[in-house]
Tab-separated table of C-alpha atoms in Angstrom:
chain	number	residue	atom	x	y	z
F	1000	UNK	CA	133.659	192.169	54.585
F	1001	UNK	CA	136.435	191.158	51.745
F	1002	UNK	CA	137.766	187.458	51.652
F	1003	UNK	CA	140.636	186.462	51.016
F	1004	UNK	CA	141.056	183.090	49.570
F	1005	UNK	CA	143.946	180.654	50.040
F	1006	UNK	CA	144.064	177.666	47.683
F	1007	UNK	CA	145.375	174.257	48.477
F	1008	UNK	CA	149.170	174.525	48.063
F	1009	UNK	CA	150.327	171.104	46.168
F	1010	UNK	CA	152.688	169.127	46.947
F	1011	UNK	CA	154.735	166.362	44.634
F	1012	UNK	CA	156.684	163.811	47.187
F	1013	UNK	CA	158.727	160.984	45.517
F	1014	UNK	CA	161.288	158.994	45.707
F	1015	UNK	CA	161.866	158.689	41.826
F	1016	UNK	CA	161.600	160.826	38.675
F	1017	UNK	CA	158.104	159.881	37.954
F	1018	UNK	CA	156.079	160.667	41.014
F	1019	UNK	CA	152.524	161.757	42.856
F	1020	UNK	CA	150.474	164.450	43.341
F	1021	UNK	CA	150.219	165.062	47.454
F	1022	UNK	CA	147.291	167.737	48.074
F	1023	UNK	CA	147.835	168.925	51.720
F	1024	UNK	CA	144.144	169.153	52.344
F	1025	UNK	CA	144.212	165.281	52.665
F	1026	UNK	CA	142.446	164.031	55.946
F	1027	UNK	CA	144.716	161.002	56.395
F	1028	UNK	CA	148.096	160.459	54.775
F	1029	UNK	CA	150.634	158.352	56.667
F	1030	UNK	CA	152.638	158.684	60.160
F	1031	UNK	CA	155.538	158.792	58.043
F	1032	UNK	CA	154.358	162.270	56.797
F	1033	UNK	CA	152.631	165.648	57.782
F	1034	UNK	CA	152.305	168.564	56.047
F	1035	UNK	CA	150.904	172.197	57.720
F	1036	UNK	CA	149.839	175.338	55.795
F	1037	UNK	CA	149.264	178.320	58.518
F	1038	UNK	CA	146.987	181.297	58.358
F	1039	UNK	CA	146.861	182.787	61.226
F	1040	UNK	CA	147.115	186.979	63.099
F	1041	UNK	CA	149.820	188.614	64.667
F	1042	UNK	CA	153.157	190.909	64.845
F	1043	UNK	CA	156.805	190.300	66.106
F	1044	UNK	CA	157.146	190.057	69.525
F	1045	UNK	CA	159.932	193.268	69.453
F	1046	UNK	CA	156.877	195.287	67.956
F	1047	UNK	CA	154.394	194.158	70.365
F	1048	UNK	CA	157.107	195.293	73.368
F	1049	UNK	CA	157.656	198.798	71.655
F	1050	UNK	CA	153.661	199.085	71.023
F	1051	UNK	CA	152.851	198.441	74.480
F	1052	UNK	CA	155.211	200.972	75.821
F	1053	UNK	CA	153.999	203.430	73.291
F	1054	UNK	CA	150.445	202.603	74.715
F	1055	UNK	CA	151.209	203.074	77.773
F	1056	UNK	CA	153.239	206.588	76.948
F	1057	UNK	CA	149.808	207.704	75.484
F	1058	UNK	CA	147.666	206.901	78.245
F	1059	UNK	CA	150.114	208.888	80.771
F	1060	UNK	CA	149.774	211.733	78.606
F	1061	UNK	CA	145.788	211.832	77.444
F	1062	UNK	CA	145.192	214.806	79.704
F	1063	UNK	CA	147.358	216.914	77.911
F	1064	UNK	CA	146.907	215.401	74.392
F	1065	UNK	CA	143.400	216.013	75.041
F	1066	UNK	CA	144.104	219.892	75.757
F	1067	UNK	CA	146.366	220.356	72.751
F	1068	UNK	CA	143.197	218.655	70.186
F	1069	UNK	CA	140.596	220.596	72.372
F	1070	UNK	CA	138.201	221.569	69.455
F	1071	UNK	CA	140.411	220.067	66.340
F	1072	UNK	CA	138.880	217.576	64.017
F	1073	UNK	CA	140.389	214.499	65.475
F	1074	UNK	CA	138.646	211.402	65.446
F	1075	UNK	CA	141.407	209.264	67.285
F	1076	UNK	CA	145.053	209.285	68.096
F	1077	UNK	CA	146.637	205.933	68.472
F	1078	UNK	CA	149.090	203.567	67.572
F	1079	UNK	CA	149.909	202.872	63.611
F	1080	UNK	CA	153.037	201.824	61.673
F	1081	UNK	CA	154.457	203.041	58.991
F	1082	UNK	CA	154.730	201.609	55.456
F	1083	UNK	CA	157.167	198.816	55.419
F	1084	UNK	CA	157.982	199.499	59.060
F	1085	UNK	CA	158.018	197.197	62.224
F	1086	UNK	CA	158.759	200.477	64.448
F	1087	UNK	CA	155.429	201.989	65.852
F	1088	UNK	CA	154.284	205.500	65.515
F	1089	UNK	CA	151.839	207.949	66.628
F	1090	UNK	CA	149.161	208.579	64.498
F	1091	UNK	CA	146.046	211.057	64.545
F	1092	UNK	CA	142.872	210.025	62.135
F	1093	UNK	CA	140.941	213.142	60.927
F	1094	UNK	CA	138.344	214.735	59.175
F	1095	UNK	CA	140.419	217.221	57.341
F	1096	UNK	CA	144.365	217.975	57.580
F	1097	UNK	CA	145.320	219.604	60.883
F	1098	UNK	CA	147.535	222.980	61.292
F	1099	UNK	CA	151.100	222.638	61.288
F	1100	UNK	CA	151.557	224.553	65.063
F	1101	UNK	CA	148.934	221.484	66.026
F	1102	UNK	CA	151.454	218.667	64.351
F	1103	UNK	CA	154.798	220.518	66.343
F	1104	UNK	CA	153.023	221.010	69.908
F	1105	UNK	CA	152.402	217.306	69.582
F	1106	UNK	CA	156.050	216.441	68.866
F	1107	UNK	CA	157.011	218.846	71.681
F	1108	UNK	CA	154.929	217.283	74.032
F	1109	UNK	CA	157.000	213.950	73.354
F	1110	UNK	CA	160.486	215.839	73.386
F	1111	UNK	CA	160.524	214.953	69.470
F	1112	UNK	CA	161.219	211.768	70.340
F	1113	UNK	CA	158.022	210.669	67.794
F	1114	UNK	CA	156.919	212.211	64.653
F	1115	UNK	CA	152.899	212.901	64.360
F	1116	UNK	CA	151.770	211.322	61.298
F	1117	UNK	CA	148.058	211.927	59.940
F	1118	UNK	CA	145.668	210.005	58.294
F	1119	UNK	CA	142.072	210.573	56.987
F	1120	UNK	CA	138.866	208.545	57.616
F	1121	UNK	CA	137.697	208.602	54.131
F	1122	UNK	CA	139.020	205.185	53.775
F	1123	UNK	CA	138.176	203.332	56.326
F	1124	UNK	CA	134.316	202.665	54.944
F	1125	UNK	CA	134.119	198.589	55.168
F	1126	UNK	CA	132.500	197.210	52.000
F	1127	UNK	CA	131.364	193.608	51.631
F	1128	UNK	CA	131.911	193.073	47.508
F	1129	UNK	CA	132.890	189.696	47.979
F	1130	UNK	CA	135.720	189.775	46.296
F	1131	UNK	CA	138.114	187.117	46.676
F	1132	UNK	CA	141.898	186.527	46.357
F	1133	UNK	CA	144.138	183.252	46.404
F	1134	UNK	CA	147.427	182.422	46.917
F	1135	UNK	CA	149.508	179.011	45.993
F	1136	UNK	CA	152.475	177.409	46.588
F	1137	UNK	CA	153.322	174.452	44.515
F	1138	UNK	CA	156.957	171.931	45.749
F	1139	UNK	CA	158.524	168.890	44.410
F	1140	UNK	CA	160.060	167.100	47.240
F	1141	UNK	CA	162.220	164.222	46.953
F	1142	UNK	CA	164.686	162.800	49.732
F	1143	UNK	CA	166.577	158.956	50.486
F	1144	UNK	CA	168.676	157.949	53.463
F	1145	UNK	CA	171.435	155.334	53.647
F	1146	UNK	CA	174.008	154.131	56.107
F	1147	UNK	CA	177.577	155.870	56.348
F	1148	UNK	CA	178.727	154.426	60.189
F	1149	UNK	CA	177.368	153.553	63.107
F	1150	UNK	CA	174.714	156.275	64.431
F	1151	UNK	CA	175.947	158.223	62.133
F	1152	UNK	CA	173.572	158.174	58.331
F	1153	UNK	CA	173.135	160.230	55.272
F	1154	UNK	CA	170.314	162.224	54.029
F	1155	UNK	CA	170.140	163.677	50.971
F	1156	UNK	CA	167.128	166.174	49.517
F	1157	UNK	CA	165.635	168.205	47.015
F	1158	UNK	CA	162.967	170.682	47.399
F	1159	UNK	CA	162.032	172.010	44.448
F	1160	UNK	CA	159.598	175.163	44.844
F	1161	UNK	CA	158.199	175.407	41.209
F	1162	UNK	CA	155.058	177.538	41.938
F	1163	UNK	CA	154.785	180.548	44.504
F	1164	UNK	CA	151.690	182.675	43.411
F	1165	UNK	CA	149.320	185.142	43.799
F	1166	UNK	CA	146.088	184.787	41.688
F	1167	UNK	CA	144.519	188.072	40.501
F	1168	UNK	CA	145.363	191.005	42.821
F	1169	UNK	CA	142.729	192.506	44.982
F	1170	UNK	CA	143.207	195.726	43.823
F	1171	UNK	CA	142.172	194.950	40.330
F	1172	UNK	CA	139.043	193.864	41.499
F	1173	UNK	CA	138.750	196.633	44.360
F	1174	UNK	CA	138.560	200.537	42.856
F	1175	UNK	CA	139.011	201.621	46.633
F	1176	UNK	CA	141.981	199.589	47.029
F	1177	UNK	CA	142.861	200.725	43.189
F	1178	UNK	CA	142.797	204.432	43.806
F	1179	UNK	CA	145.482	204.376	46.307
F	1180	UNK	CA	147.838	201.827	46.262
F	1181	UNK	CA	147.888	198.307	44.835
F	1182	UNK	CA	147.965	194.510	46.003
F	1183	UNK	CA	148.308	191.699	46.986
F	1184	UNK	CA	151.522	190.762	45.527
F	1185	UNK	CA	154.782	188.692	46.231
F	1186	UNK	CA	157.189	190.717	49.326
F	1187	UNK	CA	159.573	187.352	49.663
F	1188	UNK	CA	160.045	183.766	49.610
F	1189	UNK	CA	161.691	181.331	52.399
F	1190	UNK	CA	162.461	178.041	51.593
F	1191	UNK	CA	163.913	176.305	55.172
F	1192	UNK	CA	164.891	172.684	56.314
F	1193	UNK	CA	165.212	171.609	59.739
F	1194	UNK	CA	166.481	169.058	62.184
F	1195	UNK	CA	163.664	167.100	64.516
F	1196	UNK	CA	164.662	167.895	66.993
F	1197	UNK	CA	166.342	171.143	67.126
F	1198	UNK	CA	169.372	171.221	69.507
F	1199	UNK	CA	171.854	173.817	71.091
F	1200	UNK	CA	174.388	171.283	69.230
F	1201	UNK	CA	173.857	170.715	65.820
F	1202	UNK	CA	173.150	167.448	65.419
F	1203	UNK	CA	173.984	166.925	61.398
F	1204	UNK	CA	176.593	168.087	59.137
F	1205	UNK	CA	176.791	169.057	55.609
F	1206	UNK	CA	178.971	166.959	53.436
F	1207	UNK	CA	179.439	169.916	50.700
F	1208	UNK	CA	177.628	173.099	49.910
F	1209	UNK	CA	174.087	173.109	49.344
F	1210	UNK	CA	172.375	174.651	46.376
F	1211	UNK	CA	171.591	177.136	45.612
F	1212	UNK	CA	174.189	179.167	46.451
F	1213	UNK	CA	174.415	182.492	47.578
F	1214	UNK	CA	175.592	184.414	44.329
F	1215	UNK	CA	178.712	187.538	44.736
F	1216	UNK	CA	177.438	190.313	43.081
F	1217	UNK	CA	179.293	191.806	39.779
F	1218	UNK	CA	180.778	195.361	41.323
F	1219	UNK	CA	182.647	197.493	38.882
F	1220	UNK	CA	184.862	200.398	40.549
F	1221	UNK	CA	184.814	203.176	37.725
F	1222	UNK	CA	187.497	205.972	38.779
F	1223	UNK	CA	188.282	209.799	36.922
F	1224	UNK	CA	190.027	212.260	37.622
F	1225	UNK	CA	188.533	215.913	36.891
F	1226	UNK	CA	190.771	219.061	36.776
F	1227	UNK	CA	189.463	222.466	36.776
F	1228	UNK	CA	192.130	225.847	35.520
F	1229	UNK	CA	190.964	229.290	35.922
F	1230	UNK	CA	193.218	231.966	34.049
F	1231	UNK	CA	192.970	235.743	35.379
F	1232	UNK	CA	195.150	237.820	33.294
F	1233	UNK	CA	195.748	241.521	34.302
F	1234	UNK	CA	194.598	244.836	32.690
F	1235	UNK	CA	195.257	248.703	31.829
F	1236	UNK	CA	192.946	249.191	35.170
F	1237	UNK	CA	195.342	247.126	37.667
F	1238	UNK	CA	194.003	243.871	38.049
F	1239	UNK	CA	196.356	241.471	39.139
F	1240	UNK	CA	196.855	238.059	36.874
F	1241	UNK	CA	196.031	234.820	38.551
F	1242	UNK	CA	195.778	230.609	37.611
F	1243	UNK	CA	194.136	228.642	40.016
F	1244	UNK	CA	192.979	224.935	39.432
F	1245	UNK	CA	192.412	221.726	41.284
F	1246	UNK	CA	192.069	218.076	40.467
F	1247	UNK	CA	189.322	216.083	41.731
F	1248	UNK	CA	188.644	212.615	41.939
F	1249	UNK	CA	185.122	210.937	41.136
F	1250	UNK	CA	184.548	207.286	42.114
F	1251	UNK	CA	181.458	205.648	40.868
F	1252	UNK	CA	180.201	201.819	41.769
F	1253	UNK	CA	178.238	199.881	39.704
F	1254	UNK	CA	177.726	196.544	40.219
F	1255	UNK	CA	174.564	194.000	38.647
F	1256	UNK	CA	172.406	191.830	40.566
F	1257	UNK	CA	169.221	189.520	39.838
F	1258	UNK	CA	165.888	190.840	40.048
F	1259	UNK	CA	165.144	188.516	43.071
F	1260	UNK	CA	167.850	188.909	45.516
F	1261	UNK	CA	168.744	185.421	47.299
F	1262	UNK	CA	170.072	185.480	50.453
F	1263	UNK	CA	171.187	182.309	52.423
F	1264	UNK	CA	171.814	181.409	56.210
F	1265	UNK	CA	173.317	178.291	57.818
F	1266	UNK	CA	174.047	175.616	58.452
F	1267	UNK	CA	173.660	176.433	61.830
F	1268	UNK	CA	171.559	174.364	64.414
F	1269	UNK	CA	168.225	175.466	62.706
F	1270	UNK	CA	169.199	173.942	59.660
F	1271	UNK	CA	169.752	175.795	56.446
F	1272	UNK	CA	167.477	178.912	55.030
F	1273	UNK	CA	167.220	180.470	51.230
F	1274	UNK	CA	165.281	183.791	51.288
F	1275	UNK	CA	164.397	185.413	48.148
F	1276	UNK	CA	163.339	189.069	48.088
F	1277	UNK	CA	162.372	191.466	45.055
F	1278	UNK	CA	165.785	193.808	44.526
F	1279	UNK	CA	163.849	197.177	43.786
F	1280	UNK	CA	160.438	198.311	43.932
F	1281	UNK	CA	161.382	201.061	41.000
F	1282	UNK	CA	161.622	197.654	38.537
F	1283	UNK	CA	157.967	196.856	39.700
F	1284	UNK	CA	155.846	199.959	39.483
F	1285	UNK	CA	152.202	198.161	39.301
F	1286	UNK	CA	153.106	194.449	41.169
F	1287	UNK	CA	153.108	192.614	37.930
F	1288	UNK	CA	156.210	190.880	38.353
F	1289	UNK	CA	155.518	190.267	41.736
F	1290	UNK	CA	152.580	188.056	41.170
F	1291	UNK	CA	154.857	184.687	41.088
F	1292	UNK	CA	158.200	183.202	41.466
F	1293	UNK	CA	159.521	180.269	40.965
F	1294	UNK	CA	162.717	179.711	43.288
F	1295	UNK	CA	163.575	176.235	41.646
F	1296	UNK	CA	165.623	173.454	43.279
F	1297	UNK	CA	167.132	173.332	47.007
F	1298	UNK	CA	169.589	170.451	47.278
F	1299	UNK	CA	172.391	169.165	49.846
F	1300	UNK	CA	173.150	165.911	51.597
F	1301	UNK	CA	173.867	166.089	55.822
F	1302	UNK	CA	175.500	163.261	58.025
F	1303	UNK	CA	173.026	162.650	60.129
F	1304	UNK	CA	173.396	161.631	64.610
F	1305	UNK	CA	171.214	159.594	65.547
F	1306	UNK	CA	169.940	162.439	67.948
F	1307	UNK	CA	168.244	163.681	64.754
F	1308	UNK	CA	164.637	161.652	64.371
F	1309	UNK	CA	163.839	163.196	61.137
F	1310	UNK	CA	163.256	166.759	59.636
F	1311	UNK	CA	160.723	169.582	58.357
F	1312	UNK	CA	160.772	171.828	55.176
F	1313	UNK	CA	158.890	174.865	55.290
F	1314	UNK	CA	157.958	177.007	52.264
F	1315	UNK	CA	156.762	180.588	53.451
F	1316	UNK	CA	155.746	183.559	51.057
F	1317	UNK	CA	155.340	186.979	52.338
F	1318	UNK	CA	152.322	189.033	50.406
F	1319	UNK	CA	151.759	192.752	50.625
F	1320	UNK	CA	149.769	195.524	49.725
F	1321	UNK	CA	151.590	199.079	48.359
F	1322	UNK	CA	150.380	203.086	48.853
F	1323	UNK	CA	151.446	204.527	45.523
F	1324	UNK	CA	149.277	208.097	46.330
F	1325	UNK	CA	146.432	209.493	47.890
F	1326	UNK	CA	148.566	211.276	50.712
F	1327	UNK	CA	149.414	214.774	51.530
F	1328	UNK	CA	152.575	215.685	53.076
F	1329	UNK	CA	151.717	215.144	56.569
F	1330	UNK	CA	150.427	211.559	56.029
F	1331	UNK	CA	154.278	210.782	54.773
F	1332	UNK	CA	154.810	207.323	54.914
F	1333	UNK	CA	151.734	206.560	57.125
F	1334	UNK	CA	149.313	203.640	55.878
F	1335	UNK	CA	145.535	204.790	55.392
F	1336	UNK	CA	142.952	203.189	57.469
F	1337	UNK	CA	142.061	200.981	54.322
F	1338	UNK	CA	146.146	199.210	54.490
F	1339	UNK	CA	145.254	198.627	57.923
F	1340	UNK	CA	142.813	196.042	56.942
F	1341	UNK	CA	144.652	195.155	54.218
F	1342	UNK	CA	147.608	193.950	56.314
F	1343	UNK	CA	150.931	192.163	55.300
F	1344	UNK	CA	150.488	188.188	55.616
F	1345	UNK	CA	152.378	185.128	55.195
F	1346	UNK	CA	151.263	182.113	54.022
F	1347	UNK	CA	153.493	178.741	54.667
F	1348	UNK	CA	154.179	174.993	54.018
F	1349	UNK	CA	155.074	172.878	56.646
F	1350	UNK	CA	155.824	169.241	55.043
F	1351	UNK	CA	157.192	167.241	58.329
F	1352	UNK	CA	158.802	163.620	57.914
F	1353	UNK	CA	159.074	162.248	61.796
F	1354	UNK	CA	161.332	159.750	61.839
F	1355	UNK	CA	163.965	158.713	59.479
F	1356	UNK	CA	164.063	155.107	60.738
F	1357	UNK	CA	163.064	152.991	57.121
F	1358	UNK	CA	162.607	156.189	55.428
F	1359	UNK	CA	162.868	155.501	51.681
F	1360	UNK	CA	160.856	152.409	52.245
F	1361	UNK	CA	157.890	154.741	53.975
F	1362	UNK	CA	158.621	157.256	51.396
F	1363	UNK	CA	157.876	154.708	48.390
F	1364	UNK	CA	154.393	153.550	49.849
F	1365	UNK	CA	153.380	157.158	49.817
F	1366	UNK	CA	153.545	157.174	46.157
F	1367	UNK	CA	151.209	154.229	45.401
F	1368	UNK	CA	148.050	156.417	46.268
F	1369	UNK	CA	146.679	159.624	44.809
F	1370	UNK	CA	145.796	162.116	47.478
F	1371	UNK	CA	143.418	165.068	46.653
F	1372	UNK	CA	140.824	166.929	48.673
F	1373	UNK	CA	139.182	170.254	47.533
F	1374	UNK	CA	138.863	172.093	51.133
F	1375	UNK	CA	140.739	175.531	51.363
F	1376	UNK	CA	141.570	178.177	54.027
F	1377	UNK	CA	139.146	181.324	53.988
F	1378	UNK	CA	140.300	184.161	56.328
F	1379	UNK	CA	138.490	187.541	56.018
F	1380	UNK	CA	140.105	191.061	55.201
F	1381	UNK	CA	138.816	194.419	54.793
F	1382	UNK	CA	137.064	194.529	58.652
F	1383	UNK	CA	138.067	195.309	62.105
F	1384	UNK	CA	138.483	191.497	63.193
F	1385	UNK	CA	140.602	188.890	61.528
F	1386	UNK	CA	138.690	185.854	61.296
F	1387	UNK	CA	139.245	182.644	60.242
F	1388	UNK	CA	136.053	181.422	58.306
F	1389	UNK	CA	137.600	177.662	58.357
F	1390	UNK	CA	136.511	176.137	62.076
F	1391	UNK	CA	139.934	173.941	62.375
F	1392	UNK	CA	142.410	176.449	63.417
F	1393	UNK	CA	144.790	175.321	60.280
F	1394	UNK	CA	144.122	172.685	57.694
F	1395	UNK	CA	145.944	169.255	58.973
F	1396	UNK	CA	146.535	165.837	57.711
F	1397	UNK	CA	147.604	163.606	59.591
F	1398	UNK	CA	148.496	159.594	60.217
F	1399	UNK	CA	150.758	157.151	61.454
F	1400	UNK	CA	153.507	159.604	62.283
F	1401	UNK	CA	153.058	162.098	59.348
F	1402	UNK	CA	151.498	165.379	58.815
F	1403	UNK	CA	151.321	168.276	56.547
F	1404	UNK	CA	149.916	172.056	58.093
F	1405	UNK	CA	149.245	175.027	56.205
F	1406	UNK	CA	148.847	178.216	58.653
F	1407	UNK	CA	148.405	182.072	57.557
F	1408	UNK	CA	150.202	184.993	59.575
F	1409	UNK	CA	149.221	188.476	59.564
F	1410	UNK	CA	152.109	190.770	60.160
């Protein structure tokens, strides 16, 4: 059984230029703070919808999908989806590549509606090399309140992600891994703040535009025009003389962009959201400048209601694995059985402040103690199960009215 290892992410809090370290795997910290980090399974609830009505298709049909693989090398046919994919598909796992006629009286059988993708067993040997991989995120956060009118105050913030990273990727460590694909490595970055509670009415306002912003990319419209002439001239023998041409017009776009694409969304009543994601796998063929990121400062000031009690940041990253080769043509874009149990994850940050009543005050007694503990989430990859090797279902710390949570999510 691989393990996957996720350090303590670190977190600076102050209220001043010189400040803290805040490790979230503190037992007690304050009620004025809380901080989660997450690990934990599962998929969108749209895909688990579509999967159960593909189940459910299958299971109508097993009398006949059992007549067509009468005799054929099949192991199983299930459920499966393909690489970088939330849409389900039908998948076969075999011992060696099935005939074509096999692949199109499966299609037919579902009106075409589904292709039949294939994927070989070889892969799907479980090997316990304990190997281990870990994954960090590292944020500044600073934030003071004041008075503007009454029930009506100011927040301002800073959230300053300086570390998002990956340790050394499993696949350098892993030849099975190796041979076919590579990983784990950065797939995005969310930074997000939030109003406690969240409303159907907003219940702050921004007082300018928060940074970073979303950037326009540089587009350059190149135009030419192309002409063609042909010139048939006539001869002794009778042939008749003839020009033809035409013009034609060739538009090309070209336009530059960073190599982590940031895209952001809000204010709205959720609060405002920066999500960074790599432009172009092409630029990255191997994951090495995928293995960290540092998105920098997020800053803006809201007028706050007094319906608002206080607010959460959350710092997620998104890490994935990648199928290079290994494939024939009818395993196109299908994940061997070894990606299965090497699934996307996310691993996130929640630092929660619960009430904003004598905030910087509460916020300045956090930084006359140094926090550290030296506990981590474990959760295992490479089997069947998912489990959590940690027994406290996500890493908490917790007092007065604070807390910080990491938690872990398998896509």
């Amino acid at each position: 059984m691989l393990i996957t290892k996720f350090n303590k992410p670190i977190v600076n809090v102050s209220n001043s230029i010189k400040s803290n370290i805040l490790n979230t795997n503190d037992k007690v910290i304050s009620e004025f703070i809380s901080l989660k980090a997450t690990i934990s399974p599962g998929i969108s609830a749209n895909s688990y919808i579509e999967v159960e009505k593909l189940q459910k298709l299958l299971i109508s049909r097993k009398d006949d999908i059992d007549c067509i693989l009468k005799s054929q090398p099949v192991y199983a046919i299930g459920i499966d989806f393909q690489k970088n994919s939330t849409n389900p598909c039908i998948a076969c796992w075999v011992a060696e590549p099935l005939d074509i006629t096999i692949l199109e009286c499966l299609e037919n059988m579902f009106e075409d509606q589904f292709e039949i993708y294939v994927d070989s067993i070889v892969n799907a040997e479980v090997i316990n090399l304990g190997i281990v991989q870990d994954f960090n995120i590292t944020a500044s956060i600073w934030a003071n309140t004041a008075p503007f009118e009454e029930d009506v105050g100011i927040l301002n913030y800073e959230i300053n992600v300086n570390g998002c990273g990956i340790g050394d990727m499993l696949s350098n460590n892993w030849p099975l891994l190796k041979r076919i694909g590579f990983g784990y490595f950065l797939h995005s970055i969310e930074v997000n703040i939030s109003p406690i509670p969240e409303k159907k009415i907003r219940n702050f306002h921004p007082t300018g535009i928060s940074q970073p912003t979303q950037s326009n990319r540089e587009i350059e419209f190149l135009t030419a025009n192309e002409k063609n002439i042909n010139l048939q001239v006539g001869t002794s023998s009778g042939s008749i003389a003839g020009i033809n041409g035409g013009i034609k017009k060739v538009h090309n776009t070209k336009f530059s962009s960073n190599e982590w694409k940031l895209s952001y969304k809000g204010p709205n009543t959720k609060g405002e959201r920066w999500l960074y994601q790599y432009v172009d796998n092409n630029l990255d063929k191997d994951g090495s400048n995928r293995e960290s990121f540092a998105p920098g400062p997020h800053s803006g000031q809201w007028l706050t209601k007094k319906e608002m009690q206080g607010f959460c940041i959350t710092i997620t990253q998104i890490v994935r694995c990648e199928v290079t080769h290994g494939w024939r043509r009818f395993l196109h874009q299908t994940k061997p059985k070894l990606l299965q149990l090497c699934p996307m994850m996310s691993h996130s940050l929640k630092i929660t402040f619960n009430d904003l009543k004598d905030f910087n005050a509460n916020l300045t007694k956090l930084n006359k103690t140094f926090y550290t503990n030296n506990d981590n989430i474990y959760i295992n990859v490479g089997g069947n199960e998912v489990e959590n090797i940690n027994n406290d279902e996500n890493q908490k710390i917790k007092n007065l009215n604070g807390e910080i949570k990491r938690s872990f999510v398998i896509l």
